[in-house]
PDB file of C-alpha atoms in Angstrom:
ATOM      1  CA  MET A 285       2.924 -16.566  22.828  1.00 36.00           C
ATOM      2  CA  ILE A 286       3.154 -14.453  19.667  1.00 40.00           C
ATOM      3  CA  PRO A 287       6.552 -14.911  17.971  1.00 50.00           C
ATOM      4  CA  ASP A 288       8.795 -11.857  17.677  1.00 51.00           C
ATOM      5  CA  SER A 289       9.646 -12.673  14.066  1.00 52.00           C
ATOM      6  CA  PRO A 290       9.049 -15.383  11.425  1.00 53.00           C
ATOM      7  CA  ALA A 291      12.363 -16.933  12.492  1.00 51.00           C
ATOM      8  CA  ASP A 292      10.844 -17.712  15.893  1.00 55.00           C
ATOM      9  CA  LEU A 293       8.162 -19.926  14.379  1.00 51.00           C
ATOM     10  CA  ALA A 294       8.680 -23.676  14.422  1.00 53.00           C
ATOM     11  CA  PRO A 295       9.036 -25.036  10.856  1.00 51.00           C
ATOM     12  CA  GLY A 296       5.716 -26.857  10.958  1.00 57.00           C
ATOM     13  CA  THR A 297       3.969 -23.816  12.371  1.00 79.00           C
ATOM     14  CA  LEU A 298       5.405 -21.558   9.674  1.00 78.00           C
ATOM     15  CA  THR A 299       4.182 -23.921   6.965  1.00 80.00           C
ATOM     16  CA  ASP A 300       0.710 -23.915   8.486  1.00 83.00           C
ATOM     17  CA  VAL A 301       0.648 -20.113   8.761  1.00 81.00           C
ATOM     18  CA  LEU A 302       1.637 -19.636   5.132  1.00 85.00           C
ATOM     19  CA  ALA A 303      -0.743 -22.324   3.929  1.00 83.00           C
ATOM     20  CA  SER A 304      -3.578 -20.575   5.727  1.00 83.00           C
ATOM     21  CA  ALA A 305      -2.540 -17.112   4.501  1.00 83.00           C
ATOM     22  CA  CYS A 306      -2.331 -18.228   0.878  1.00 88.00           C
ATOM     23  CA  ALA A 307      -5.158 -20.758   0.744  1.00 90.00           C
ATOM     24  CA  ASP A 308      -7.412 -18.365  -1.179  1.00 94.00           C
ATOM     25  CA  GLN A 309      -4.834 -17.162  -3.711  1.00 95.00           C
ATOM     26  CA  ARG A 310      -6.440 -17.267  -7.140  1.00 96.00           C
ATOM     27  CA  SER A 311      -5.030 -18.866 -10.290  1.00 96.00           C
ATOM     28  CA  ASP A 312      -4.132 -15.390 -11.622  1.00 97.00           C
ATOM     29  CA  GLY A 313      -1.999 -14.744  -8.521  1.00 96.00           C
ATOM     30  CA  GLY A 314      -4.369 -12.273  -6.883  1.00 97.00           C
ATOM     31  CA  PHE A 315      -6.372 -12.562  -3.681  1.00 97.00           C
ATOM     32  CA  PRO A 316     -10.120 -11.982  -3.293  1.00 96.00           C
ATOM     33  CA  ALA A 317     -11.748  -9.373  -1.075  1.00 95.00           C
ATOM     34  CA  HIS A 318     -14.815 -10.141   1.017  1.00 93.00           C
ATOM     35  CA  TRP A 319     -16.816  -7.987  -1.411  1.00 93.00           C
ATOM     36  CA  SER A 320     -15.338  -9.280  -4.708  1.00 94.00           C
ATOM     37  CA  GLY A 321     -17.374 -12.451  -5.094  1.00 92.00           C
ATOM     38  CA  GLY A 322     -14.294 -14.651  -5.067  1.00 93.00           C
ATOM     39  CA  ARG A 323     -12.545 -12.727  -7.849  1.00 95.00           C
ATOM     40  CA  SER A 324      -9.075 -11.236  -7.431  1.00 97.00           C
ATOM     41  CA  SER A 325      -8.933  -7.696  -6.081  1.00 97.00           C
ATOM     42  CA  LEU A 326      -5.971  -5.327  -6.306  1.00 98.00           C
ATOM     43  CA  ASP A 327      -6.774  -3.859  -2.906  1.00 97.00           C
ATOM     44  CA  ALA A 328      -6.980  -7.281  -1.260  1.00 97.00           C
ATOM     45  CA  THR A 329      -3.805  -8.454  -2.987  1.00 98.00           C
ATOM     46  CA  CYS A 330      -1.831  -5.447  -1.753  1.00 97.00           C
ATOM     47  CA  TYR A 331      -3.174  -6.076   1.747  1.00 95.00           C
ATOM     48  CA  ARG A 332      -2.018  -9.695   1.591  1.00 95.00           C
ATOM     49  CA  LEU A 333       1.401  -8.628   0.294  1.00 96.00           C
ATOM     50  CA  SER A 334       1.729  -6.435   3.383  1.00 94.00           C
ATOM     51  CA  HIS A 335       1.624  -9.665   5.411  1.00 91.00           C
ATOM     52  CA  LEU A 336       3.641 -11.921   3.127  1.00 93.00           C
ATOM     53  CA  ILE A 337       6.526  -9.444   2.977  1.00 92.00           C
ATOM     54  CA  ASP A 338       7.559 -10.759   6.404  1.00 89.00           C
ATOM     55  CA  PHE A 339       8.192 -14.159   4.774  1.00 89.00           C
ATOM     56  CA  PRO A 340      10.312 -13.198   1.724  1.00 87.00           C
ATOM     57  CA  VAL A 341      11.907 -16.640   1.356  1.00 89.00           C
ATOM     58  CA  ASP A 342       9.179 -19.025   2.461  1.00 89.00           C
ATOM     59  CA  ALA A 343       6.442 -17.183   0.555  1.00 90.00           C
ATOM     60  CA  ALA A 344       8.580 -16.227  -2.446  1.00 93.00           C
ATOM     61  CA  LEU A 345       6.427 -18.109  -4.963  1.00 94.00           C
ATOM     62  CA  GLN A 346       3.151 -16.698  -3.635  1.00 95.00           C
ATOM     63  CA  ILE A 347       4.622 -13.178  -3.522  1.00 96.00           C
ATOM     64  CA  ASP A 348       5.893 -13.455  -7.088  1.00 97.00           C
ATOM     65  CA  ARG A 349       2.494 -14.576  -8.355  1.00 97.00           C
ATOM     66  CA  ALA A 350       0.735 -11.761  -6.493  1.00 97.00           C
ATOM     67  CA  VAL A 351       3.230  -9.194  -7.789  1.00 97.00           C
ATOM     68  CA  ARG A 352       2.656 -10.321 -11.372  1.00 97.00           C
ATOM     69  CA  PHE A 353      -1.106 -10.013 -10.894  1.00 98.00           C
ATOM     70  CA  VAL A 354      -0.703  -6.434  -9.668  1.00 98.00           C
ATOM     71  CA  ALA A 355       1.759  -5.432 -12.398  1.00 98.00           C
ATOM     72  CA  ASN A 356      -0.358  -7.009 -15.137  1.00 98.00           C
ATOM     73  CA  SER A 357      -3.347  -4.971 -13.964  1.00 98.00           C
ATOM     74  CA  GLN A 358      -1.677  -1.609 -14.636  1.00 98.00           C
ATOM     75  CA  ARG A 359      -3.571   0.622 -17.032  1.00 97.00           C
ATOM     76  CA  SER A 360      -2.056   2.212 -20.135  1.00 97.00           C
ATOM     77  CA  ASP A 361      -1.633   5.583 -18.379  1.00 98.00           C
ATOM     78  CA  GLY A 362       0.292   4.009 -15.487  1.00 98.00           C
ATOM     79  CA  SER A 363      -2.591   4.014 -13.025  1.00 98.00           C
ATOM     80  CA  PHE A 364      -4.287   1.137 -11.230  1.00 98.00           C
ATOM     81  CA  GLU A 365      -8.004   0.629 -10.701  1.00 97.00           C
ATOM     82  CA  GLU A 366     -10.263  -2.210  -9.598  1.00 96.00           C
ATOM     83  CA  GLU A 367     -12.309  -3.914 -12.308  1.00 93.00           C
ATOM     84  CA  ALA A 368     -15.297  -1.902 -13.485  1.00 91.00           C
ATOM     85  CA  ALA A 369     -17.462  -4.998 -12.981  1.00 88.00           C
ATOM     86  CA  PHE A 370     -17.089  -4.643  -9.209  1.00 88.00           C
ATOM     87  CA  GLY A 371     -19.007  -1.366  -9.383  1.00 80.00           C
ATOM     88  CA  GLY A 372     -20.661  -0.107  -6.241  1.00 82.00           C
ATOM     89  CA  VAL A 373     -19.832  -3.125  -4.069  1.00 89.00           C
ATOM     90  CA  THR A 374     -16.297  -1.854  -3.534  1.00 91.00           C
ATOM     91  CA  PRO A 375     -15.301   0.321  -0.576  1.00 93.00           C
ATOM     92  CA  ALA A 376     -14.885   4.024  -1.314  1.00 94.00           C
ATOM     93  CA  TRP A 377     -11.106   3.856  -1.638  1.00 94.00           C
ATOM     94  CA  ALA A 378     -11.279   1.146  -4.335  1.00 94.00           C
ATOM     95  CA  ARG A 379     -14.316   2.267  -6.316  1.00 94.00           C
ATOM     96  CA  PRO A 380     -13.899   2.055 -10.127  1.00 94.00           C
ATOM     97  CA  HIS A 381     -14.256   5.231 -12.218  1.00 93.00           C
ATOM     98  CA  ASP A 382     -13.495   7.431  -9.215  1.00 95.00           C
ATOM     99  CA  LEU A 383     -10.419   9.694  -9.387  1.00 97.00           C
ATOM    100  CA  ALA A 384      -9.687   9.704  -5.663  1.00 97.00           C
ATOM    101  CA  ALA A 385      -9.913   5.909  -5.554  1.00 97.00           C
ATOM    102  CA  ARG A 386      -7.790   5.529  -8.697  1.00 98.00           C
ATOM    103  CA  ILE A 387      -5.046   7.679  -7.178  1.00 98.00           C
ATOM    104  CA  TYR A 388      -5.156   5.742  -3.915  1.00 98.00           C
ATOM    105  CA  MET A 389      -5.079   2.385  -5.717  1.00 98.00           C
ATOM    106  CA  THR A 390      -2.142   3.563  -7.839  1.00 98.00           C
ATOM    107  CA  ALA A 391      -0.260   4.725  -4.761  1.00 98.00           C
ATOM    108  CA  ASN A 392      -0.996   1.450  -2.960  1.00 98.00           C
ATOM    109  CA  CYS A 393      -0.061  -0.842  -5.857  1.00 98.00           C
ATOM    110  CA  THR A 394       3.128   1.014  -6.778  1.00 98.00           C
ATOM    111  CA  HIS A 395       4.103   1.252  -3.114  1.00 98.00           C
ATOM    112  CA  TRP A 396       4.114  -2.520  -2.719  1.00 97.00           C
ATOM    113  CA  LEU A 397       5.781  -3.175  -6.055  1.00 97.00           C
ATOM    114  CA  ASP A 398       8.483  -0.686  -5.118  1.00 97.00           C
ATOM    115  CA  ARG A 399       8.879  -1.982  -1.571  1.00 96.00           C
ATOM    116  CA  LEU A 400       9.315  -5.515  -2.847  1.00 95.00           C
ATOM    117  CA  GLY A 401      11.831  -4.372  -5.443  1.00 94.00           C
ATOM    118  CA  ALA A 402       9.616  -5.773  -8.187  1.00 93.00           C
ATOM    119  CA  GLU A 403       8.516  -4.617 -11.637  1.00 95.00           C
ATOM    120  CA  PRO A 404      10.584  -1.382 -11.803  1.00 96.00           C
ATOM    121  CA  ARG A 405       8.985  -0.319 -15.097  1.00 97.00           C
ATOM    122  CA  ALA A 406       5.512  -0.540 -13.564  1.00 98.00           C
ATOM    123  CA  VAL A 407       6.726   1.466 -10.565  1.00 98.00           C
ATOM    124  CA  ARG A 408       8.169   4.215 -12.794  1.00 98.00           C
ATOM    125  CA  ARG A 409       4.962   4.423 -14.809  1.00 98.00           C
ATOM    126  CA  GLY A 410       2.879   4.556 -11.645  1.00 98.00           C
ATOM    127  CA  ALA A 411       5.097   7.281 -10.181  1.00 98.00           C
ATOM    128  CA  ALA A 412       4.792   9.340 -13.366  1.00 98.00           C
ATOM    129  CA  TYR A 413       1.002   9.096 -13.171  1.00 98.00           C
ATOM    130  CA  LEU A 414       0.980  10.113  -9.495  1.00 98.00           C
ATOM    131  CA  ALA A 415       3.270  13.076 -10.163  1.00 97.00           C
ATOM    132  CA  THR A 416       0.783  14.461 -12.696  1.00 97.00           C
ATOM    133  CA  CYS A 417      -2.018  14.248 -10.116  1.00 97.00           C
ATOM    134  CA  ILE A 418      -0.400  16.408  -7.429  1.00 97.00           C
ATOM    135  CA  GLY A 419      -2.339  19.639  -6.980  1.00 95.00           C
ATOM    136  CA  PRO A 420      -1.044  23.197  -6.488  1.00 93.00           C
ATOM    137  CA  ASP A 421      -1.277  22.652  -2.731  1.00 93.00           C
ATOM    138  CA  GLY A 422       1.224  19.781  -2.934  1.00 93.00           C
ATOM    139  CA  ARG A 423      -1.375  17.119  -2.186  1.00 95.00           C
ATOM    140  CA  LEU A 424      -2.868  14.261  -4.120  1.00 97.00           C
ATOM    141  CA  PRO A 425      -6.652  14.765  -4.467  1.00 97.00           C
ATOM    142  CA  SER A 426      -7.303  11.468  -2.754  1.00 97.00           C
ATOM    143  CA  PHE A 427      -7.486   9.792   0.639  1.00 96.00           C
ATOM    144  CA  LEU A 428      -4.877  10.915   3.156  1.00 95.00           C
ATOM    145  CA  HIS A 429      -3.241   7.465   3.152  1.00 95.00           C
ATOM    146  CA  ALA A 430      -2.348   7.888  -0.516  1.00 97.00           C
ATOM    147  CA  GLN A 431       0.103  10.642   0.407  1.00 97.00           C
ATOM    148  CA  TRP A 432       2.421   8.484   2.491  1.00 97.00           C
ATOM    149  CA  LEU A 433       2.077   5.487   0.186  1.00 97.00           C
ATOM    150  CA  ALA A 434       3.031   7.594  -2.834  1.00 98.00           C
ATOM    151  CA  ALA A 435       5.884   9.577  -1.270  1.00 97.00           C
ATOM    152  CA  PRO A 436       8.600   6.871  -1.318  1.00 96.00           C
ATOM    153  CA  VAL A 437       7.581   5.785  -4.819  1.00 97.00           C
ATOM    154  CA  LEU A 438       7.920   9.351  -6.084  1.00 98.00           C
ATOM    155  CA  ARG A 439      11.239   9.931  -4.323  1.00 96.00           C
ATOM    156  CA  ARG A 440      12.874   6.779  -5.660  1.00 95.00           C
ATOM    157  CA  SER A 441      11.525   7.386  -9.160  1.00 97.00           C
ATOM    158  CA  GLY A 442      13.122  10.801  -9.601  1.00 97.00           C
ATOM    159  CA  TYR A 443      10.321  12.986  -8.248  1.00 97.00           C
ATOM    160  CA  ALA A 444      12.021  14.078  -5.016  1.00 96.00           C
ATOM    161  CA  ALA A 445      10.710  17.642  -5.198  1.00 96.00           C
ATOM    162  CA  GLU A 446       7.150  16.393  -5.581  1.00 96.00           C
ATOM    163  CA  ALA A 447       7.617  13.993  -2.648  1.00 96.00           C
ATOM    164  CA  ASP A 448       8.974  16.813  -0.477  1.00 96.00           C
ATOM    165  CA  ARG A 449       6.004  19.058  -1.304  1.00 95.00           C
ATOM    166  CA  MET A 450       3.606  16.257  -0.466  1.00 95.00           C
ATOM    167  CA  LEU A 451       5.263  15.450   2.866  1.00 95.00           C
ATOM    168  CA  TRP A 452       5.410  19.142   3.768  1.00 94.00           C
ATOM    169  CA  ALA A 453       1.650  19.393   3.245  1.00 93.00           C
ATOM    170  CA  LEU A 454       1.118  16.152   5.157  1.00 93.00           C
ATOM    171  CA  ALA A 455       3.161  17.347   8.147  1.00 92.00           C
ATOM    172  CA  TYR A 456       0.336  19.684   9.127  1.00 90.00           C
ATOM    173  CA  ARG A 457      -2.029  16.729   9.492  1.00 91.00           C
ATOM    174  CA  VAL A 458       0.043  14.509  11.797  1.00 91.00           C
ATOM    175  CA  ASP A 459      -1.494  15.887  14.992  1.00 90.00           C
ATOM    176  CA  SER A 460      -4.965  14.906  13.790  1.00 92.00           C
ATOM    177  CA  LEU A 461      -4.099  11.279  12.950  1.00 94.00           C
ATOM    178  CA  GLY A 462      -5.220   8.328  15.068  1.00 94.00           C
ATOM    179  CA  PRO A 463      -2.938   5.477  16.178  1.00 94.00           C
ATOM    180  CA  ASN A 464      -3.642   3.244  13.184  1.00 94.00           C
ATOM    181  CA  ALA A 465      -2.845   5.987  10.673  1.00 95.00           C
ATOM    182  CA  LEU A 466       0.253   7.043  12.607  1.00 95.00           C
ATOM    183  CA  ALA A 467       1.593   3.479  12.604  1.00 95.00           C
ATOM    184  CA  TRP A 468       0.825   3.079   8.904  1.00 95.00           C
ATOM    185  CA  LEU A 469       2.598   6.337   8.056  1.00 96.00           C
ATOM    186  CA  ALA A 470       5.651   5.455  10.139  1.00 95.00           C
ATOM    187  CA  ASP A 471       5.896   2.050   8.475  1.00 95.00           C
ATOM    188  CA  ALA A 472       5.460   3.374   4.927  1.00 95.00           C
ATOM    189  CA  ILE A 473       8.047   6.160   5.150  1.00 96.00           C
ATOM    190  CA  PRO A 474      10.268   5.200   8.123  1.00 95.00           C
ATOM    191  CA  ASP A 475      13.248   7.352   7.130  1.00 93.00           C
ATOM    192  CA  GLU A 476      11.370  10.607   6.606  1.00 95.00           C
ATOM    193  CA  PRO A 477      11.406  13.267   9.377  1.00 94.00           C
ATOM    194  CA  ILE A 478       7.618  13.158   9.492  1.00 95.00           C
ATOM    195  CA  ALA A 479       7.809   9.476  10.503  1.00 95.00           C
ATOM    196  CA  ALA A 480       9.827  10.395  13.597  1.00 95.00           C
ATOM    197  CA  GLU A 481       7.046  12.815  14.523  1.00 94.00           C
ATOM    198  CA  ALA A 482       4.459  10.073  13.979  1.00 95.00           C
ATOM    199  CA  ARG A 483       6.368   7.721  16.286  1.00 95.00           C
ATOM    200  CA  MET A 484       6.480  10.405  18.985  1.00 94.00           C
ATOM    201  CA  ARG A 485       2.738  10.926  18.603  1.00 93.00           C
ATOM    202  CA  LEU A 486       2.196   7.192  19.036  1.00 93.00           C
ATOM    203  CA  LEU A 487       4.032   7.328  22.342  1.00 93.00           C
ATOM    204  CA  ASP A 488       1.848  10.250  23.403  1.00 90.00           C
ATOM    205  CA  VAL A 489      -1.404   8.440  22.649  1.00 87.00           C
ATOM    206  CA  GLN A 490      -0.417   5.099  24.174  1.00 88.00           C
ATOM    207  CA  GLN A 491      -2.861   4.016  26.860  1.00 89.00           C
ATOM    208  CA  THR A 492      -1.717   3.409  30.426  1.00 90.00           C
ATOM    209  CA  ASP A 493      -2.224  -0.364  30.069  1.00 90.00           C
TER     210      ASP A 493
END
């Protein structure tokens, strides 16, 4: 049976789960991606943080190390980008020297730093970079997921008007999103009106089984 929450795990089981989840954490605090040749990846580290956040006490040390890896990787302009050495082996959303990927990576990294209440200076710098990237149409010129990852960062960093414009533009796309994207959106911005619409859409697309 799958436990309803980390509290439902037996102590020994919890230790085993965390040991398995963190076994590949690198000495710099990051986690490798399957394409990174064993080196730490920002994208993979953010993905792992999305799991470890459910264990804020038991995985506190691992989370802190991963957070420091992310924060220390911030560029001078406030953005985040995978190492140039990874080159073409990265997936499209993490590709170095690509504006759309850089915006997505910045939204993703600052989202998790902000959600964990960590590195406020890095979050503010990331939010400032994202705010400068918003186009006249209210959207970030990046992958759709970047919009809902960036919105809470912008709002809490003093860019509420920019966040509102972005979410207004995003509202027109909700009907076209699949279940995975709807769940991701609802989790990233749970208190926004658009998240309530996403949850209703999830109910509509639920299968009979």
